[in-house]
Coordinates of C-alpha atoms and ligand atoms in Angstrom, one line a residue:
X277 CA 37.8 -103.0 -16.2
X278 CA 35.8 -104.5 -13.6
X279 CA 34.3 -108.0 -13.3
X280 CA 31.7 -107.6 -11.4
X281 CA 29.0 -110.1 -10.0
X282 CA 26.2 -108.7 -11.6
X283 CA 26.4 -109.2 -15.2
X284 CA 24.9 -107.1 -18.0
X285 CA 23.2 -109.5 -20.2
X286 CA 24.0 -109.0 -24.0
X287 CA 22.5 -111.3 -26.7
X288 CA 23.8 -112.0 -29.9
X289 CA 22.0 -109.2 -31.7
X290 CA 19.3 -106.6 -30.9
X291 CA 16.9 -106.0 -33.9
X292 CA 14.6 -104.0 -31.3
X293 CA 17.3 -101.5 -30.8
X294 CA 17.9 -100.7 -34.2
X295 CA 13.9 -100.5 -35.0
X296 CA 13.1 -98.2 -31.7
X297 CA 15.7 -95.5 -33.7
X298 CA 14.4 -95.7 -36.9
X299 CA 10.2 -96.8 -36.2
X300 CA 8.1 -93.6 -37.3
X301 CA 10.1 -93.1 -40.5
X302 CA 9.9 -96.9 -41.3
X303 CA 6.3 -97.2 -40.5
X304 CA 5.5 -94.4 -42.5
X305 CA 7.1 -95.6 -45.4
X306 CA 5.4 -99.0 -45.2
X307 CA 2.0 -97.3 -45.0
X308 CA 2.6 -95.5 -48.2
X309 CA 3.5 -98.4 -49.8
X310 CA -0.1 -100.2 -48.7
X311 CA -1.7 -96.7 -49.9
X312 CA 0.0 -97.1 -52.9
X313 CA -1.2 -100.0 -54.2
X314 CA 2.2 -101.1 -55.6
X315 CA 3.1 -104.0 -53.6
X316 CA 5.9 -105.8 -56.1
X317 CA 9.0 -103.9 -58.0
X318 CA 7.6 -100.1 -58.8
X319 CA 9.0 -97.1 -58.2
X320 CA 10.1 -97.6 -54.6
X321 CA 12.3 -101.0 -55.8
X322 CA 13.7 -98.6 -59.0
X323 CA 14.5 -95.9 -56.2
X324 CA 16.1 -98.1 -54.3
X325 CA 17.8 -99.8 -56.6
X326 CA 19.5 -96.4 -58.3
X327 CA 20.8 -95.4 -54.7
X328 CA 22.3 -99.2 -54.1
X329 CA 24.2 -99.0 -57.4
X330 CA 25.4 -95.4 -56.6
X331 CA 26.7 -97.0 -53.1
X332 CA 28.2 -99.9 -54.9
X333 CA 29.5 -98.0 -57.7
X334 CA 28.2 -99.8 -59.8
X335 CA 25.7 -98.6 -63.1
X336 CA 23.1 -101.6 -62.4
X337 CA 21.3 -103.2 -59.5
X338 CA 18.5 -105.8 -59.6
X339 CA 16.7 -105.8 -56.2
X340 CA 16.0 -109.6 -55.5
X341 CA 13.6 -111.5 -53.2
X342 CA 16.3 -112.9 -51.2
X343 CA 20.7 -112.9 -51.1
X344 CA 19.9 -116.9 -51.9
X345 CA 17.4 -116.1 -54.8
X346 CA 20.3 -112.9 -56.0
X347 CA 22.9 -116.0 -56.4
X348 CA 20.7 -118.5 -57.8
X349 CA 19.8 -115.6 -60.9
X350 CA 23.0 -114.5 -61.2
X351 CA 24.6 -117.8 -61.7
X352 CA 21.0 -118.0 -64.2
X353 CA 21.8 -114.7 -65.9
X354 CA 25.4 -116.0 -66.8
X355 CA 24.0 -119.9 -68.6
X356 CA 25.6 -121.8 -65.2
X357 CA 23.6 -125.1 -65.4
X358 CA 24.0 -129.2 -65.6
X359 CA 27.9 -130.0 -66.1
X360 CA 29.6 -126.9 -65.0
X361 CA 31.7 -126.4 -62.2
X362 CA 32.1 -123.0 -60.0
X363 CA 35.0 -122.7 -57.8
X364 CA 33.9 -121.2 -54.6
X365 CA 34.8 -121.9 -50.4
X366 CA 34.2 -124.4 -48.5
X367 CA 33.2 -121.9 -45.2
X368 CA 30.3 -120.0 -45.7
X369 CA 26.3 -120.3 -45.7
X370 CA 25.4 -122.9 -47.4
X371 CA 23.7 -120.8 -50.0
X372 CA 26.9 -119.9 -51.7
X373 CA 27.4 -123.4 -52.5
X374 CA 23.8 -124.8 -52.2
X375 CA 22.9 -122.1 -55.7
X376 CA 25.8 -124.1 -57.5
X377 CA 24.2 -126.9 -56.6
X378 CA 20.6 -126.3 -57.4
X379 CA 21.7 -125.5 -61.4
X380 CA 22.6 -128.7 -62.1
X381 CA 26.3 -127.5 -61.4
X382 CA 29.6 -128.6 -59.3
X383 CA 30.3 -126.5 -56.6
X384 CA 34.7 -126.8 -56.5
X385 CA 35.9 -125.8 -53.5
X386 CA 39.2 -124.1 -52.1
X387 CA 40.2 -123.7 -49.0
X388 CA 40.4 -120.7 -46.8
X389 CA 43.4 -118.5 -45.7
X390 CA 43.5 -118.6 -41.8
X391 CA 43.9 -114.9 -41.3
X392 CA 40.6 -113.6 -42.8
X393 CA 38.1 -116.6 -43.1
X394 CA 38.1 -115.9 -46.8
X395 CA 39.1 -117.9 -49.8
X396 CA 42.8 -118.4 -50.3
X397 CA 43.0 -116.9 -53.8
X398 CA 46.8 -118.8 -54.6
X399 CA 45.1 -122.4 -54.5
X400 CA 42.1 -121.2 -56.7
X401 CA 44.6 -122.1 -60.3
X402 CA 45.2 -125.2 -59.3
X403 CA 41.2 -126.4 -58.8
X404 CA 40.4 -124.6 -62.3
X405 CA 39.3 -127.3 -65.2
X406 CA 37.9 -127.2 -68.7
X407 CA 34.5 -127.5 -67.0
X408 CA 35.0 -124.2 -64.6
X409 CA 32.5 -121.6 -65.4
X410 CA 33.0 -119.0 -62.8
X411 CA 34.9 -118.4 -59.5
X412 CA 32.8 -117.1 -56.5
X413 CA 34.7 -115.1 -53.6
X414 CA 32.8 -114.7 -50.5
X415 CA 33.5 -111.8 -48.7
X416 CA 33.1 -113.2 -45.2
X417 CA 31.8 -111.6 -41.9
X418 CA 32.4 -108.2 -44.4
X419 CA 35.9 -108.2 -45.2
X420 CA 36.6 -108.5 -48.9
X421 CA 38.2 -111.7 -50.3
X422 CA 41.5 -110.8 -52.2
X423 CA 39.9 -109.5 -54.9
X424 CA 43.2 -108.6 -56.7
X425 CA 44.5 -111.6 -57.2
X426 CA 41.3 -113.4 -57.9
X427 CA 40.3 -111.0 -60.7
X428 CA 43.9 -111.9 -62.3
X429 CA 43.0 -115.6 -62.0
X430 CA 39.7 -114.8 -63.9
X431 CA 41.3 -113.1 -66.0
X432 CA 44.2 -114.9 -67.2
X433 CA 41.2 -118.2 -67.0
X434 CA 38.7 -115.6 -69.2
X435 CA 36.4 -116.8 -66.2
X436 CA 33.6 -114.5 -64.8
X437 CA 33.5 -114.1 -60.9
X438 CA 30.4 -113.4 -59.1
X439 CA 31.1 -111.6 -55.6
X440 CA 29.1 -112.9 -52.9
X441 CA 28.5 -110.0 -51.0
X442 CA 25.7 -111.3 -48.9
X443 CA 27.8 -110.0 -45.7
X444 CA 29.6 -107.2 -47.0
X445 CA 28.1 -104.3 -48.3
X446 CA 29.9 -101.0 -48.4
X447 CA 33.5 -103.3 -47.9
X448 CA 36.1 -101.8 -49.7
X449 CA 39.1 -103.4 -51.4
X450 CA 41.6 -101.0 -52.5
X451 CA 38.9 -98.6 -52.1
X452 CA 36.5 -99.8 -54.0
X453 CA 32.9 -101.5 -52.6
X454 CA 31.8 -105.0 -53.1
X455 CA 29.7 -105.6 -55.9
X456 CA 31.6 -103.7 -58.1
X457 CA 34.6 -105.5 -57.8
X458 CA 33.5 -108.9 -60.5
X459 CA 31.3 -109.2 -63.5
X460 CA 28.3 -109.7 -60.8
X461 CA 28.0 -108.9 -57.2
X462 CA 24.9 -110.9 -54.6
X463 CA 23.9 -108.9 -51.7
X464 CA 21.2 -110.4 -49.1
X465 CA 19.4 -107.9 -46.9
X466 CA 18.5 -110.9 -44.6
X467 CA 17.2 -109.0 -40.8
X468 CA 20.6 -109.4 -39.1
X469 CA 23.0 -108.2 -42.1
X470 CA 24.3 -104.9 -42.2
X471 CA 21.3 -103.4 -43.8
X472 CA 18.3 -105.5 -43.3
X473 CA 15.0 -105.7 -44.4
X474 CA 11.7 -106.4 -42.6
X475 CA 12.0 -109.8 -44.4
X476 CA 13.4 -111.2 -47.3
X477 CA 15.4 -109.0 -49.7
X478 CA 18.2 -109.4 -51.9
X479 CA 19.7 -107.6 -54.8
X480 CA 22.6 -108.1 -57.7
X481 CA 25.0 -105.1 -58.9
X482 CA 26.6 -105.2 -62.3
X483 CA 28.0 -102.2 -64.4
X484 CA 27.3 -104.5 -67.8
X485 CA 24.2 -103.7 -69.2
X486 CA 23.2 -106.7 -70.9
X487 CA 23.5 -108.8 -67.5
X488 CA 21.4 -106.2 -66.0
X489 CA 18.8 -106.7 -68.1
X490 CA 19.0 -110.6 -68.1
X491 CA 18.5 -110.6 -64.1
X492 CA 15.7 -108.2 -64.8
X493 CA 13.9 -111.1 -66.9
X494 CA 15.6 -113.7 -65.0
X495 CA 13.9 -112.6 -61.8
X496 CA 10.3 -112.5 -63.7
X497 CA 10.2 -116.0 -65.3
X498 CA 12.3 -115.0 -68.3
X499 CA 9.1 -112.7 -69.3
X500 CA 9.8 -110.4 -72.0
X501 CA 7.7 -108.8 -73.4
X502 CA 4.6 -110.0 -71.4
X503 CA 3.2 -113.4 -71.2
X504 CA 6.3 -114.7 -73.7
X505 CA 8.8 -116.4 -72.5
X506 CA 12.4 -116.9 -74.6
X507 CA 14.1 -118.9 -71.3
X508 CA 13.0 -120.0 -68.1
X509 CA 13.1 -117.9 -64.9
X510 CA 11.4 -117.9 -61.7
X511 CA 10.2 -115.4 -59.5
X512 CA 13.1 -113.7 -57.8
X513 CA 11.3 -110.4 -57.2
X514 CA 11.8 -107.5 -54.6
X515 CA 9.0 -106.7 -52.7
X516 CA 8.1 -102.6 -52.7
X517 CA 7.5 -102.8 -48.9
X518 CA 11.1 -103.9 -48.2
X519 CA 12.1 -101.6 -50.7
X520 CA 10.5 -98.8 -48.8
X521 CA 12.2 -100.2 -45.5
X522 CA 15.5 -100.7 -46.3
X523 CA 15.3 -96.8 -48.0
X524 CA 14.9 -95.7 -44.6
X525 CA 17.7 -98.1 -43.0
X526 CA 20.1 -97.2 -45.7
X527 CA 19.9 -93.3 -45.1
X528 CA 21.4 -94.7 -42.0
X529 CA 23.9 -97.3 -43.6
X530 CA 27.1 -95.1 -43.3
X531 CA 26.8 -94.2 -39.6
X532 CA 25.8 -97.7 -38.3
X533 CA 29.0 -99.2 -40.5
X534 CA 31.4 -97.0 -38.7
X535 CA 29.4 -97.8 -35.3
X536 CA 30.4 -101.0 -35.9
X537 CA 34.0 -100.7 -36.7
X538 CA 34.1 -98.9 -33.5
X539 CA 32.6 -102.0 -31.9
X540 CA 35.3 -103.8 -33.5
X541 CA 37.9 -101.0 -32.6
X542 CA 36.9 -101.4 -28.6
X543 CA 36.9 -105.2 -28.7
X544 CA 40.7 -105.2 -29.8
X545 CA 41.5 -102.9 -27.5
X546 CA 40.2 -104.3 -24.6
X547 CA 40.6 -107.9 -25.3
X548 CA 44.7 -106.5 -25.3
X549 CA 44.2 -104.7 -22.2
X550 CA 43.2 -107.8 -20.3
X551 CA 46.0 -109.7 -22.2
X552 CA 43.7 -112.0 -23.8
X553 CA 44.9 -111.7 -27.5
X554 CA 46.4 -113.9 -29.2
X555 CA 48.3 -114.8 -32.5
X556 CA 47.1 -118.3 -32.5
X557 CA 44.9 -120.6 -30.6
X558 CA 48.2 -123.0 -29.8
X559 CA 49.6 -119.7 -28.2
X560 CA 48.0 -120.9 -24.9
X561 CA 44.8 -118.9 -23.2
X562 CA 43.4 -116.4 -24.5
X563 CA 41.7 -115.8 -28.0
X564 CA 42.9 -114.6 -31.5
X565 CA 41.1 -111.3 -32.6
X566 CA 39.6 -110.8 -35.7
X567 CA 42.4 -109.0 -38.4
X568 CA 42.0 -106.4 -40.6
X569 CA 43.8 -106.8 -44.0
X570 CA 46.0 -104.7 -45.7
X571 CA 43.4 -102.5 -48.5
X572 CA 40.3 -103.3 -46.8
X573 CA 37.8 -101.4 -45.6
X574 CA 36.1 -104.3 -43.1
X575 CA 32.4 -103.6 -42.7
X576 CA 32.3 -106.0 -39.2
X577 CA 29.2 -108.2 -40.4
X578 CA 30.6 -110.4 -37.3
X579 CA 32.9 -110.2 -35.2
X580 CA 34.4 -113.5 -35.4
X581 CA 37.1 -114.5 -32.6
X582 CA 38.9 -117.9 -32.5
X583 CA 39.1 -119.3 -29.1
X584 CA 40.5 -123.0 -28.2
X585 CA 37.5 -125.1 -26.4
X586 CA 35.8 -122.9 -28.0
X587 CA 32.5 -124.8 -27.5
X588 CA 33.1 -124.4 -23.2
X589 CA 33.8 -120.9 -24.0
X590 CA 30.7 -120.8 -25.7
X591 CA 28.9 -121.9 -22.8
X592 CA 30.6 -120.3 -20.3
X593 CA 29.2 -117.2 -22.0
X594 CA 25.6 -118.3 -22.6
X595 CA 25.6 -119.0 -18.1
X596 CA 26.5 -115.0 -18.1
X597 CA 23.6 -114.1 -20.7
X598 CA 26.2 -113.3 -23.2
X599 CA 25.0 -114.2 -26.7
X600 CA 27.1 -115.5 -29.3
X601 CA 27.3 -117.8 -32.3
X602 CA 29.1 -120.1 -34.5
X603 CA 29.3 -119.2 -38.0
X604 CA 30.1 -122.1 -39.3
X605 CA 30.2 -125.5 -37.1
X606 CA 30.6 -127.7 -40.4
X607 CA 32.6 -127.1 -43.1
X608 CA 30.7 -127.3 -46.5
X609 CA 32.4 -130.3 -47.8
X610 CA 31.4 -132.2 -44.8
X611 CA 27.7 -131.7 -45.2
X612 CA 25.7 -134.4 -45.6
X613 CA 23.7 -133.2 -48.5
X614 CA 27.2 -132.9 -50.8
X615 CA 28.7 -136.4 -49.6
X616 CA 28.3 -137.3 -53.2
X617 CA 31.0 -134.7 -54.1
X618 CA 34.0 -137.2 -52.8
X619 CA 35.4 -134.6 -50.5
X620 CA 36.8 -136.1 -47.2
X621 CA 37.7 -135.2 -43.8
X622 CA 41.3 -133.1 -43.6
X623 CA 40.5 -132.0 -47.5
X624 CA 40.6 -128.9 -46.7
X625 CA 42.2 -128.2 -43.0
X626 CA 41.9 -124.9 -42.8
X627 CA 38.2 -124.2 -43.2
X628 CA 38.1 -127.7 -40.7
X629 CA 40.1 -125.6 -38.3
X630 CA 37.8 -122.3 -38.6
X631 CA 34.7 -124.5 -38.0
X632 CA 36.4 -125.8 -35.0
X633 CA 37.7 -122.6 -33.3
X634 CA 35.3 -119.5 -34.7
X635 CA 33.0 -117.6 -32.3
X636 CA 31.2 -114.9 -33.2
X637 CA 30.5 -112.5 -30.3
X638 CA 27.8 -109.9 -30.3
X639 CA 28.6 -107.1 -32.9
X640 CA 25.9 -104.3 -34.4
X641 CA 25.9 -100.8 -34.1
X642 CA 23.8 -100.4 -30.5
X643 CA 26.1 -102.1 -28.7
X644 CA 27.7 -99.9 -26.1
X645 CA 30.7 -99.8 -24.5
X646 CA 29.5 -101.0 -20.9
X647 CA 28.2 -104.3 -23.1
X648 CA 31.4 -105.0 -25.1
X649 CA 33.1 -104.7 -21.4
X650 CA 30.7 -107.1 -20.2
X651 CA 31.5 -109.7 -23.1
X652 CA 35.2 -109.1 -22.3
X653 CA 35.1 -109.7 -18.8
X654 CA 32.9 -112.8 -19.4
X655 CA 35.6 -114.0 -21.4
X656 CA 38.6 -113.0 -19.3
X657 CA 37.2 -115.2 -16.4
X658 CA 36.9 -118.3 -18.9
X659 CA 40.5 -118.0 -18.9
X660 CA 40.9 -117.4 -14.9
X661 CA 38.9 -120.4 -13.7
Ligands
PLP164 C1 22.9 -114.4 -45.8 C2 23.8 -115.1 -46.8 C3 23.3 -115.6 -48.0 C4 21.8 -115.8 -48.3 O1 21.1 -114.7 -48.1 P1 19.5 -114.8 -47.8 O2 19.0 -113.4 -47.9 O3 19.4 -115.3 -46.4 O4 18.9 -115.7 -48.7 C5 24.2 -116.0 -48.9 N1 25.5 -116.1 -48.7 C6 26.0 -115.6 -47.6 C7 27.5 -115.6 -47.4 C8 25.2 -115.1 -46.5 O5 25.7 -114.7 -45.4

């Protein structure tokens, strides 16, 4: 690998890319929407709808106008409101915990297990009260939570969970996809996530029936039948142009999520090649690779490094045109907005740690291998100056 003067600029992601290889279908799609006529739910919402639930494998999804507006009705659809408290992770976008928040409920949090960013499922017993009314896993940068063991928690607590899957579609635990794996599962088909929309989007996956049709009103003021109103809603809808967008994208889903684990595949190996990885950010320099747990299928939302001065790393990169980001610099229980919670500093040191030593580097399925060498090299001479 060569690290040579001129260096190939890479930014943090490439929307253009991806639009260049799919524009005449997508465009074409749109159009017939605006012919159409049927701008909001429809048939192109049912259609896609029906080939999201036979991806999840699930028997229901609810498309949604956003991931944040697919938590908030879930959470709805299931009564969580004033008094309650849902046990959740303090490292995530602060929709997970900003939903909880905005029903009058106590967002709980637990912190994360080091290795995968994710919710360390053996503390979650221990945080559970009288008031707790559901436990919700995120499945970060796309690899699934432990899903196992937090089912048996929810079990043995009779305590629904509600997946957020807003970064992990088509992750598998023990071979089965997110969103099919608790009594609800929130997707978000924000523009950067694994299968994005021209927009906003969102969507919920369920295999009970009577949920499904609770988001369906939930997401449409609580109409049923028209004009008549038994509970309160809001408008949560899917619009049929994104609909007719992310059709096109997901004919494409499979292929881009296996582009991307190669992605991932040629980061690791190169990153050991140049003898940069590393077990643990006290292990001196060099950087600790994302890892892949055991039953997982890992869907590489981000690619998610932990570096020490990680914020001169950080810049280093941005002076060789490298893009890359920090997913998340502040823990949620050190937000400003939830200082009326009582958390404090060291609460919860793990997720403290993560904010303090995560860097996401450029990951989607254009990438090619001359960029990912690029990134490496940029970060090999970090270490060599
Ligand atoms: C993106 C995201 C959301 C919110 O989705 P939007 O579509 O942006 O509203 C929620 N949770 C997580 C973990 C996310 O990454």
């Amino acid at each position: 690998m060569s690290d040579a003067p001129t260096h190939t600029p890479v930014p943090q992601f490439d929307l253009a890319g991806q639009y260049a290889s799919i524009r005449e279908e997508a465009e074409a799609a749109v159009l017939k929407v605006m012919a159409s006529g049927r701008f909001i739910l429809g048939p192109e919402v049912e259609a896609l709808e029906r080939e999201l639930a036979e991806y999840c494998g699930c028997a229901n999804a609810v498309g949604m106008s956003s991931g944040t507006d697919a938590l908030l009705a879930a959470m709805m659809a299931l009564g969580i409101g004033p008094g309650d408290e849902v046990i959740t992770t303090p490292y995530t976008f602060f929709a997970t915990a900003g939903c909880i928040h905005r029903l009058g409920a106590r967002p709980v949090f637990v912190d994360i297990e080091p290795a995968s960013f994710n919710i360390d499922a053996g503390k979650i017993a221990g945080a559970i009260t009288p008031r707790t009314r559901a436990i919700m896993p995120v499945h970060l940068y796309g690899q699934a939570a432990a899903m196992d063991a937090i089912r048996e928690i929810a079990q043995r607590g009779n305590l629904p969970v509600i997946e957020d899957a807003a970064q992990a579609i088509g992750a598998e635990f023990n071979g089965r996809r997110t969103g099919s794996l608790g009594l609800v599962g929130c997707f978000s088909f924000y523009p950067t996530k694994n299968l994005g929309a021209a927009g906003d989007a969102g969507m919920v996956t369920t295999d009970d029936p009577r949920i499904a049709e609770a988001l369906r009103r939930v997401r449409n003021h609580g109409m049923e039948p028209r004009y008549y109103h038994a509970s309160v809603g809001g408008n949560f809808r899917l619009d049929a142009i994104q609909a007719a967008v992310l059709r096109v994208k997901f004919r494409r889903l499979e292929g881009w999520q296996q582009a991307r684990r190669d992605v991932a595949d040629r980061y690791r190996r190169l990153f050991a090649e140049a003898g940069l990885a590393r077990e643990s950010t006290n292990a001196g320099d060099g950087i600790v690779p994302p890892i892949e747990l055991p039953h997982r299928r890992h869907v590489y939302h981000q690619f998610v490094i932990r570096a020490p001065r990680r914020d001169a790393l950080r810049a280093h990169l941005a002076t060789r045109g490298i893009g890359s980001e920090i997913y998340y610099p502040l823990a949620l229980h050190q937000q400003e907005c939830f200082k009326q919670l009582g958390y404090r500093q060291g609460d919860f040191p793990a997720a403290e740690r993560a904010a303090a030593e995560s860097l996401a580097l450029p990951m989607y399925p254009e990438l090619t291998p001359g960029q990912i060498e690029a990134v490496v090299a940029a970060i090999a001479s970090f270490f060599r100056q």
